[in-house]
PDB file of C-alpha atoms in Angstrom:
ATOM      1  CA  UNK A   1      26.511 -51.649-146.217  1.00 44.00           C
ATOM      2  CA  UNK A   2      26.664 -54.641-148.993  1.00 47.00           C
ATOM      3  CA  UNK A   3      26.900 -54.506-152.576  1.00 44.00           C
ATOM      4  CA  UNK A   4      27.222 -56.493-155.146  1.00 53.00           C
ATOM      5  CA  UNK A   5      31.109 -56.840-156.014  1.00 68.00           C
ATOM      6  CA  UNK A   6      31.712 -57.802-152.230  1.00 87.00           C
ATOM      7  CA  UNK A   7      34.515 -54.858-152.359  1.00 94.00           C
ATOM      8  CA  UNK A   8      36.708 -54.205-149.258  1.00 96.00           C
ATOM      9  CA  UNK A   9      37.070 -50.589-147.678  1.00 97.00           C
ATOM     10  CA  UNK A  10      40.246 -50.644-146.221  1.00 98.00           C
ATOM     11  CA  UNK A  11      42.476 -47.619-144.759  1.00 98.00           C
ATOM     12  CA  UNK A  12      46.150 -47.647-143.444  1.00 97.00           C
ATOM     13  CA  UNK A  13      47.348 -44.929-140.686  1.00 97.00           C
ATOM     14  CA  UNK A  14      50.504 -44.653-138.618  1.00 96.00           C
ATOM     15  CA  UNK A  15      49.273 -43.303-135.370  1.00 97.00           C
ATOM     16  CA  UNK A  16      51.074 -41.694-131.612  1.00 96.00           C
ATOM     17  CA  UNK A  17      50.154 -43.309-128.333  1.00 95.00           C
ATOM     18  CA  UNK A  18      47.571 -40.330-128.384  1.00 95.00           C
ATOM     19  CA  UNK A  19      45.885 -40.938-130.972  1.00 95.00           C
ATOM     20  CA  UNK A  20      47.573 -38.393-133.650  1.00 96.00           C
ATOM     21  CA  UNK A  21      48.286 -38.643-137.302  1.00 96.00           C
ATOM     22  CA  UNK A  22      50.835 -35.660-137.447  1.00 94.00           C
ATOM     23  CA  UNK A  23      52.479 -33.720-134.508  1.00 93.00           C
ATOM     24  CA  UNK A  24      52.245 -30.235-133.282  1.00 94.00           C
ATOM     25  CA  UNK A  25      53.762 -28.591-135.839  1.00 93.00           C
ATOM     26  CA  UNK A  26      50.638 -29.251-138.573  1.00 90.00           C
ATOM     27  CA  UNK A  27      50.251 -31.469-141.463  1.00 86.00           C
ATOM     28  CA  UNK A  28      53.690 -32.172-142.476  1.00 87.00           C
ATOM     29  CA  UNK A  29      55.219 -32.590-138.598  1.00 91.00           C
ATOM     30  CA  UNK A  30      56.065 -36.249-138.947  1.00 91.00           C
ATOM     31  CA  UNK A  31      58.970 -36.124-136.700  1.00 91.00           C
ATOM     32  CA  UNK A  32      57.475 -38.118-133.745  1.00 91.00           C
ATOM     33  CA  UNK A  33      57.747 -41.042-136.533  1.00 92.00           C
ATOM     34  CA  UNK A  34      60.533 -40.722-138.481  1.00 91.00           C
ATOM     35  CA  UNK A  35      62.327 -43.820-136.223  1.00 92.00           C
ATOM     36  CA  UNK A  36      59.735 -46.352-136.941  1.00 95.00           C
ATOM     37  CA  UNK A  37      58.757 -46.003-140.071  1.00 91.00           C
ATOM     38  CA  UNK A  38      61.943 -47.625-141.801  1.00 91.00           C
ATOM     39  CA  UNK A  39      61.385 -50.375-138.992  1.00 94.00           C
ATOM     40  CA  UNK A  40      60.834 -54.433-139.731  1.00 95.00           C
ATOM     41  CA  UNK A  41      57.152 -54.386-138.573  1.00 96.00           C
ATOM     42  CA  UNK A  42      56.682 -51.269-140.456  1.00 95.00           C
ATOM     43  CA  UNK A  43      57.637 -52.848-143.948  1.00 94.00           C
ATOM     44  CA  UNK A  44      56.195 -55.819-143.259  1.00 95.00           C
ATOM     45  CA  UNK A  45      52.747 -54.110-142.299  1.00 95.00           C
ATOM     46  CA  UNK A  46      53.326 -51.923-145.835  1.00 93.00           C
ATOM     47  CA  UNK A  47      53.591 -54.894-147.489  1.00 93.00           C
ATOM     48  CA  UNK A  48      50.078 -56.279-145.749  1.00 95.00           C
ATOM     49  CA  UNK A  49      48.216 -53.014-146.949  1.00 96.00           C
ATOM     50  CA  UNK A  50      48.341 -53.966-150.618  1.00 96.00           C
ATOM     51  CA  UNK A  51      48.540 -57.211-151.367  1.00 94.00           C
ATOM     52  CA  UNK A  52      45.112 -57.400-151.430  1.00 95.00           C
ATOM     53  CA  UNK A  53      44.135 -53.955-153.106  1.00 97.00           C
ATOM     54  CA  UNK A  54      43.642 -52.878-156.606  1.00 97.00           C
ATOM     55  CA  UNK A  55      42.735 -49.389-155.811  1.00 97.00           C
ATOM     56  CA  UNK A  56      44.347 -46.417-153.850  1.00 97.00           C
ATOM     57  CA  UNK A  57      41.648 -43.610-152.701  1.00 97.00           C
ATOM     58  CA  UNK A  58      44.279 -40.886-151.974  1.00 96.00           C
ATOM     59  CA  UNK A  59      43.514 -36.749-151.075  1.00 93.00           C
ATOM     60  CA  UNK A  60      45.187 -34.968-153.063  1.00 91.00           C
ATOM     61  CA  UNK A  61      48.311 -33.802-150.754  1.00 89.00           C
ATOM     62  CA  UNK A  62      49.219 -37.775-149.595  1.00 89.00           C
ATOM     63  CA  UNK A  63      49.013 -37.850-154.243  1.00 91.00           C
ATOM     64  CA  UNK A  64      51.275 -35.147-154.589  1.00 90.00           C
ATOM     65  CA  UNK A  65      53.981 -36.526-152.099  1.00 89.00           C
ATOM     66  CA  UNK A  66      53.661 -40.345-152.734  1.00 91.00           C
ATOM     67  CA  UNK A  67      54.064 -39.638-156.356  1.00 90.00           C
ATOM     68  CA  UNK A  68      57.073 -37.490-156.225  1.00 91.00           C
ATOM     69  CA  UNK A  69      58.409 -40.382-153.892  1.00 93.00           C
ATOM     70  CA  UNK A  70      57.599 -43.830-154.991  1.00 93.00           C
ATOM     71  CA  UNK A  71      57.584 -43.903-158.750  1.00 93.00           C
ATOM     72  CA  UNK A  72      61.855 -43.333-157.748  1.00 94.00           C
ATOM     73  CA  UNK A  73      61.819 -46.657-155.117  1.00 94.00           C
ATOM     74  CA  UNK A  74      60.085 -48.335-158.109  1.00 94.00           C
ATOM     75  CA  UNK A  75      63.207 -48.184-160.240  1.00 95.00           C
ATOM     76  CA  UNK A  76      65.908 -48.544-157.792  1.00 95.00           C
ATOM     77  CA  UNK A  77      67.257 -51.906-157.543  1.00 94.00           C
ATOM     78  CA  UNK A  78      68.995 -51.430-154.034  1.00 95.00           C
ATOM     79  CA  UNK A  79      65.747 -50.639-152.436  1.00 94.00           C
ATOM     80  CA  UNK A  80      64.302 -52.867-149.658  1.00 94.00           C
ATOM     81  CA  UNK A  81      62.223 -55.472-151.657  1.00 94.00           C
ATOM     82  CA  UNK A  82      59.238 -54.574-149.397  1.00 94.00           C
ATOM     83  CA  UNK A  83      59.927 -50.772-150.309  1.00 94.00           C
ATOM     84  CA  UNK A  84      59.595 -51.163-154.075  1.00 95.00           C
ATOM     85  CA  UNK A  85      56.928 -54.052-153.634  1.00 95.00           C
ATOM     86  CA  UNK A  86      54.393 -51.109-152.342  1.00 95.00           C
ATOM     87  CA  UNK A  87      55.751 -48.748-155.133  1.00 95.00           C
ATOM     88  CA  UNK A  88      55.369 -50.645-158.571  1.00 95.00           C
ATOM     89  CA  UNK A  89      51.938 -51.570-156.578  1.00 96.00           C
ATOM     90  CA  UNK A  90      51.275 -47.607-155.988  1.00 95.00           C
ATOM     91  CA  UNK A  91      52.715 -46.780-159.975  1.00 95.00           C
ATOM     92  CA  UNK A  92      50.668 -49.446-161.245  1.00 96.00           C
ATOM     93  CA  UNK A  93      47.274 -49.318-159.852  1.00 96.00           C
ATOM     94  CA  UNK A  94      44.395 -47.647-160.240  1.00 95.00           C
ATOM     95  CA  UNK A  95      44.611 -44.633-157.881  1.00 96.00           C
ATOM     96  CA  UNK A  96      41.850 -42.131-157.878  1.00 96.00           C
ATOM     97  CA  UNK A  97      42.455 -38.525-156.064  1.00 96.00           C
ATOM     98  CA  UNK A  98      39.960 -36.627-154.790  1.00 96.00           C
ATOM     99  CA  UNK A  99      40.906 -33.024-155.082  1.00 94.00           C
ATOM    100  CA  UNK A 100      38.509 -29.899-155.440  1.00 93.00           C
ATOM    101  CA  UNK A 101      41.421 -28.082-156.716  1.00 93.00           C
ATOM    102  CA  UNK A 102      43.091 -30.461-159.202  1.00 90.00           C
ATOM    103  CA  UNK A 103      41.396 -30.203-162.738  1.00 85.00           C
ATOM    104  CA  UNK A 104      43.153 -33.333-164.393  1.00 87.00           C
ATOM    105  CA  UNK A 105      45.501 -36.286-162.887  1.00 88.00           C
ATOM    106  CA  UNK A 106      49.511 -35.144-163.354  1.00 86.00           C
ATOM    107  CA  UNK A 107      50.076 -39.193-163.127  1.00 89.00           C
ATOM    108  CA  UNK A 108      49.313 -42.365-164.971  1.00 91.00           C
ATOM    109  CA  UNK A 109      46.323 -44.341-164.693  1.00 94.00           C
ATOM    110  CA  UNK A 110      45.027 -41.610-162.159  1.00 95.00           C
ATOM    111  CA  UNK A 111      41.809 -40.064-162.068  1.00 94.00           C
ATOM    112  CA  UNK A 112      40.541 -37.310-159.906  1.00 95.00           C
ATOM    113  CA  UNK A 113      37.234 -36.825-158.369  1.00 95.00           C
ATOM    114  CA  UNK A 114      35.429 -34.127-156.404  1.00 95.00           C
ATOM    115  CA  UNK A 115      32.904 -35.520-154.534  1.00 96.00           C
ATOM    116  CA  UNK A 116      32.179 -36.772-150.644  1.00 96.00           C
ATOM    117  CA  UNK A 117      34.446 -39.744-150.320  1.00 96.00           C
ATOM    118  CA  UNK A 118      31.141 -41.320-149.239  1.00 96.00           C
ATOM    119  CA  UNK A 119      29.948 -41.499-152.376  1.00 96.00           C
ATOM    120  CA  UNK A 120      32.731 -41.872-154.329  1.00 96.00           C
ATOM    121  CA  UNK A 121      33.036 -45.051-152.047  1.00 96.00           C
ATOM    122  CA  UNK A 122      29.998 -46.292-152.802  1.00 95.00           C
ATOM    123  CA  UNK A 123      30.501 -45.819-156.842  1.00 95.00           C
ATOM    124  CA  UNK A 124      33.775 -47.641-156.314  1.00 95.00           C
ATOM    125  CA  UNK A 125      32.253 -50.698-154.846  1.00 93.00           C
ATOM    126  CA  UNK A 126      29.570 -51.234-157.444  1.00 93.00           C
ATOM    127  CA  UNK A 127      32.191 -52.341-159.798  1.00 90.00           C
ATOM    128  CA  UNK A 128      35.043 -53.959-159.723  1.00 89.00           C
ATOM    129  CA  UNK A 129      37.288 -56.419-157.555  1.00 92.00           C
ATOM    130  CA  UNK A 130      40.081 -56.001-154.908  1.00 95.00           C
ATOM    131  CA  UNK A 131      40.236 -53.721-151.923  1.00 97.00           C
ATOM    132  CA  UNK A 132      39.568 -50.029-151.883  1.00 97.00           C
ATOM    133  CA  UNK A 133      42.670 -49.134-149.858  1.00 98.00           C
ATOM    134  CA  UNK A 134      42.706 -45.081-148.172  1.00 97.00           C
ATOM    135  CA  UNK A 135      46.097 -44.990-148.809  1.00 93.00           C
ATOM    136  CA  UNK A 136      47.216 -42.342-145.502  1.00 93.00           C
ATOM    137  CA  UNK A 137      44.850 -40.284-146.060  1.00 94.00           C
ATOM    138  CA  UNK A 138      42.920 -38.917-142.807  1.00 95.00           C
ATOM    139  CA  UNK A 139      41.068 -36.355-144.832  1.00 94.00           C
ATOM    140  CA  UNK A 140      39.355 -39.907-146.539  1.00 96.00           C
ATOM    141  CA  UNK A 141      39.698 -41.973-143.886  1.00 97.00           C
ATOM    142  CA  UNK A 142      37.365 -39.667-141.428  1.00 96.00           C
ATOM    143  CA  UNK A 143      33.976 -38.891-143.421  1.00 96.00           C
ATOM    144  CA  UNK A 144      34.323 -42.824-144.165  1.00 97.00           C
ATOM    145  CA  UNK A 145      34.276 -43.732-140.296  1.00 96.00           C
ATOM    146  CA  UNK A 146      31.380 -41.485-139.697  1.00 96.00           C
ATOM    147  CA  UNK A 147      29.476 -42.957-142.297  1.00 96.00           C
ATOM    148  CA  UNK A 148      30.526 -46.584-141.602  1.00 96.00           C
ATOM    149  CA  UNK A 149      31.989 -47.226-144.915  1.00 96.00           C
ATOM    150  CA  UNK A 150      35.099 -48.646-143.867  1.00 97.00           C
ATOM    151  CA  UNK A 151      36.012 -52.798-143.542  1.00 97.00           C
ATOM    152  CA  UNK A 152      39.146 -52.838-142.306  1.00 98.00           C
ATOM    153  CA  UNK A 153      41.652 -50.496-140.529  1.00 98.00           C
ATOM    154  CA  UNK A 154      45.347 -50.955-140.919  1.00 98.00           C
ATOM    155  CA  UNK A 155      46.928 -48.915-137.691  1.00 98.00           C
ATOM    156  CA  UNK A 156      50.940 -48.348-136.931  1.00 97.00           C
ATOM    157  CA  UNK A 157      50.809 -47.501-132.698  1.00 97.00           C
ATOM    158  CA  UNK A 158      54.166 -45.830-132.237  1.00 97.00           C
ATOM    159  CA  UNK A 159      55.700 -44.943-128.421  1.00 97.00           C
ATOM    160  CA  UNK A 160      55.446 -41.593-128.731  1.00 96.00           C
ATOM    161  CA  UNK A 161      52.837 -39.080-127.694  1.00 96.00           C
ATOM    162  CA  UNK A 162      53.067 -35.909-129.910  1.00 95.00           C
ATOM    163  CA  UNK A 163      51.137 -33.698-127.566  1.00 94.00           C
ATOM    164  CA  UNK A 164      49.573 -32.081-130.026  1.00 95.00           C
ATOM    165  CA  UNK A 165      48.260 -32.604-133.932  1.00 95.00           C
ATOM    166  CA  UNK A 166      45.484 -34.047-135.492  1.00 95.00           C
ATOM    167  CA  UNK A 167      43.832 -37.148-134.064  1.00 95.00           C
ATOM    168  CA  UNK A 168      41.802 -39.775-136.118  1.00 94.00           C
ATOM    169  CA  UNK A 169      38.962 -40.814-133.949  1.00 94.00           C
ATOM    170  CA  UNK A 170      36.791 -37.136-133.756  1.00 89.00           C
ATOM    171  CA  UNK A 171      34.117 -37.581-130.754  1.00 91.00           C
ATOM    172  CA  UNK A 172      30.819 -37.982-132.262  1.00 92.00           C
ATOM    173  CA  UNK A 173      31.554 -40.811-134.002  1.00 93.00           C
ATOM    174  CA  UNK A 174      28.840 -43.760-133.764  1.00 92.00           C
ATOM    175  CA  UNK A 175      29.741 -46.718-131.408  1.00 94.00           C
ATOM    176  CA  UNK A 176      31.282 -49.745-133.688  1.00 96.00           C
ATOM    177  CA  UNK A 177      33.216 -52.832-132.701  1.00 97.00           C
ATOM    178  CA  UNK A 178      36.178 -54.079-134.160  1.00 98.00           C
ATOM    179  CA  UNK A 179      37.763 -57.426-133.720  1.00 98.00           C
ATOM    180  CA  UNK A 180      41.842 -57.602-134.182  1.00 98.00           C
ATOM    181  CA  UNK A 181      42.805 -60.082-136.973  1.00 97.00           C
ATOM    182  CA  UNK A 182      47.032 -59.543-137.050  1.00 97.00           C
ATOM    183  CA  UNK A 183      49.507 -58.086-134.627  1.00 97.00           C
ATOM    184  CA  UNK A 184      52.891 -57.556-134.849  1.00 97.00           C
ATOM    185  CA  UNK A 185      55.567 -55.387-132.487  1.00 97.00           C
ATOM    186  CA  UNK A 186      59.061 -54.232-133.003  1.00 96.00           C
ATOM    187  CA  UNK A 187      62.168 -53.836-131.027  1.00 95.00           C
ATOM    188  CA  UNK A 188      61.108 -50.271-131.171  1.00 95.00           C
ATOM    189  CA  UNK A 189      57.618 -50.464-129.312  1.00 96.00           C
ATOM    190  CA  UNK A 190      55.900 -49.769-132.539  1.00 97.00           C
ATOM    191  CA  UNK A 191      52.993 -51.961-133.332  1.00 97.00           C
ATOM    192  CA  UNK A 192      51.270 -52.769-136.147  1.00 98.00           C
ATOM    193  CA  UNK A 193      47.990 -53.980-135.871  1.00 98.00           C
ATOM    194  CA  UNK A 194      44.602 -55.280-138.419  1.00 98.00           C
ATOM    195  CA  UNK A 195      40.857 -54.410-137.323  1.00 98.00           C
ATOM    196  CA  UNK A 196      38.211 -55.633-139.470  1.00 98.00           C
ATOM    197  CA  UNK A 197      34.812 -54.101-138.854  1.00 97.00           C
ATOM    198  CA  UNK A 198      32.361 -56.553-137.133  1.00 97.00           C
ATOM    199  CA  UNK A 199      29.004 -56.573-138.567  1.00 94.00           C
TER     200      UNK A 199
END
């Protein structure tokens, strides 16, 4: 799809070996990546997600925790430069939430939307400049792979296979192809890897 502003879609995930975005133990089961996430190529793939964005598209749980996290790594001096790099990004940029249960943004320049993230996609990129970055958010991420919104795909592969969990990639999806712009691995085994959408 093309519009005028030449806007970006782009979405970041940490991913298992198969395929899932949280382990067996539901949304908040993260333990399968707690030991990469602090890595080198993690940080340094953080730092790749936003350098280019002026807009987070966030659901409304990723909001809730980011925002209780980051504003914190913002203000503390000892953090890893790369760490509070993403989080005056995250505090200072436009974020917008969609939420069908949130009536009015708890943070600063914030606004929340209920709508498909389809359209609210498509409003986005008819004005404006920078990336749209899906900031973690699976719940945003998916509807915008089935409709073929999305540019760019920012994906952490970590050695681990949860077993169990949510995965990203739902069958049913239509057939796209991808081509692999950066790559990076750690000592770990985790790799972070770019996809922009060929078209």
């Amino acid at each position: 799809m093309t519009n005028s502003t030449g806007r970006r879609v782009t979405a970041n995930l940490s991913l298992t070996l198969d395929g899932r975005y949280n382990g067996p133990g539901g949304p908040g089961d993260f333990a399968a990546f707690a030991p990469y996430v602090t890595s080198e190529v993690a940080r340094d793939h953080m730092n790749r997600i936003w350098e280019s964005a002026t807009t987070a598209l966030l659901g409304r749980i990723n909001a809730e925790g980011f925002m209780s996290y980051w504003p914190a790594v913002a203000e503390d001096g000892n953090a890893d430069p790369r760490d509070r790099g993403y989080a005056k990004w995250l505090v200072d940029t436009e974020k917008v939430v969609l939420s069908t249960t949130l009536t009015e943004a708890p943070w600063e320049r914030t606004r929340v939307v209920n709508a498909p993230a389809a359209d609210v996609v498509t409003d986005l990129k008819a004005t404006g400049e920078g990336d749209i970055l899906v900031n973690s958010s699976a719940s945003i991420i998916k509807p915008l792979l089935a409709a073929d919104l999305l540019d760019r795909l920012y994906l952490m592969i970590f050695p681990e296979i949860a077993g169990g969990g949510q995965r990203l990639f739902d069958d049913g999806l239509s057939a796209s192809t991808w081509m692999l712009t950066n790559q990076q691995s750690g000592e770990l085994g985790e790799i972070a890897m770019v996809y922009d959408r060929v078209r």
